[in-house]
Short mmCIF file of C-alpha atoms in Angstrom, two decimals:
data_model
loop_
_atom_site.label_atom_id
_atom_site.label_comp_id
_atom_site.label_asym_id
_atom_site.label_seq_id
_atom_site.Cartn_x
_atom_site.Cartn_y
_atom_site.Cartn_z
CA LEU A 1 114.01 103.19 163.45
CA VAL A 2 113.18 104.51 166.90
CA GLU A 3 110.15 103.13 168.69
CA MET A 4 108.90 104.54 171.96
CA GLY A 5 106.41 102.78 174.20
CA ASP A 6 103.27 103.06 172.13
CA THR A 7 103.11 102.27 168.45
CA ASP A 8 101.65 105.68 167.59
CA THR A 9 105.03 107.31 168.13
CA LEU A 10 107.31 105.98 165.47
CA LEU A 11 110.29 107.67 163.85
CA SER A 12 111.78 106.30 160.66
CA PHE A 13 114.22 108.66 159.01
CA GLU A 14 114.65 106.10 156.22
CA GLN A 15 111.14 106.98 155.05
CA LEU A 16 112.07 110.62 154.49
CA ASP A 17 113.37 111.91 151.21
CA TYR A 18 116.97 112.86 151.92
CA SER A 19 117.20 114.95 148.77
CA THR A 20 114.21 117.16 149.53
CA GLU A 21 115.25 120.78 149.68
CA ILE A 22 114.15 123.01 152.50
CA GLY A 23 112.76 126.45 151.63
CA THR A 24 115.57 128.93 151.08
CA ASN A 25 114.50 131.03 154.08
CA CYS A 26 115.12 127.99 156.24
CA LEU A 27 118.28 126.38 154.87
CA SER A 28 119.60 126.22 151.35
CA LEU A 29 121.28 122.85 151.90
CA PRO A 30 119.68 119.53 150.95
CA TRP A 31 117.57 118.17 153.80
CA ASN A 32 119.42 115.62 155.88
CA PRO A 33 117.37 114.33 158.83
CA THR A 34 120.48 112.94 160.50
CA ASP A 35 121.82 116.49 160.86
CA SER A 36 120.20 117.51 164.13
CA ALA A 37 121.60 121.05 163.99
CA ALA A 38 120.05 121.62 160.57
CA ALA A 39 116.79 120.10 161.76
CA ALA A 40 116.72 122.31 164.84
CA THR A 41 117.51 125.40 162.75
CA CYS A 42 114.69 124.57 160.36
CA ILE A 43 112.22 123.82 163.14
CA SER A 44 113.10 126.93 165.13
CA SER A 45 112.70 129.14 162.08
CA GLY A 46 109.15 127.83 161.62
CA GLN A 47 109.67 127.20 157.92
CA ARG A 48 107.80 124.53 156.00
CA VAL A 49 109.63 121.85 154.10
CA ARG A 50 108.68 121.72 150.41
CA SER A 51 107.89 118.01 150.42
CA GLY A 52 104.43 117.03 151.61
CA ARG A 53 106.00 113.97 153.19
CA LEU A 54 107.70 116.01 155.89
CA ASN A 55 105.66 118.52 157.85
CA VAL A 56 107.86 120.56 160.17
CA SER A 57 105.28 120.85 162.94
CA LYS A 58 104.78 117.07 162.94
CA PHE A 59 108.53 116.52 162.86
CA GLN A 60 108.93 118.96 165.77
CA ARG A 61 106.46 116.99 167.91
CA GLU A 62 108.27 113.73 167.13
CA TYR A 63 111.63 115.38 167.76
CA GLU A 64 110.47 116.70 171.15
CA THR A 65 109.08 113.26 172.06
CA LEU A 66 112.35 111.61 171.09
CA LEU A 67 114.35 114.24 173.00
CA GLU A 68 112.23 113.64 176.11
CA TYR A 69 112.68 109.87 175.73
CA LEU A 70 116.45 110.18 175.38
CA THR A 71 116.59 112.54 178.37
CA ASN A 72 114.67 109.98 180.45
CA ILE A 73 117.14 107.27 179.43
CA ASP A 74 120.06 109.53 180.27
CA GLU A 75 118.58 110.24 183.71
CA GLY A 76 117.82 106.57 184.34
CA ARG A 77 114.02 106.87 184.30
CA VAL A 78 113.47 104.32 181.49
#
């Protein structure tokens, strides 16, 4: 679980269905949210994930927020 500043921004990969398949135009492998390369490939291709529990555009916003947060930590701003 990753929590950033306000409680509205909350990431919990445990809540995602790890077995959900991504549309074949995106990736044919089972969805694994811990695989950042697969996630980035899916997001950059603009494909939708078949499960209603994971919306790619929402995931992309959370991913970008997390990336910004981690960058700030890395640069000593947090």
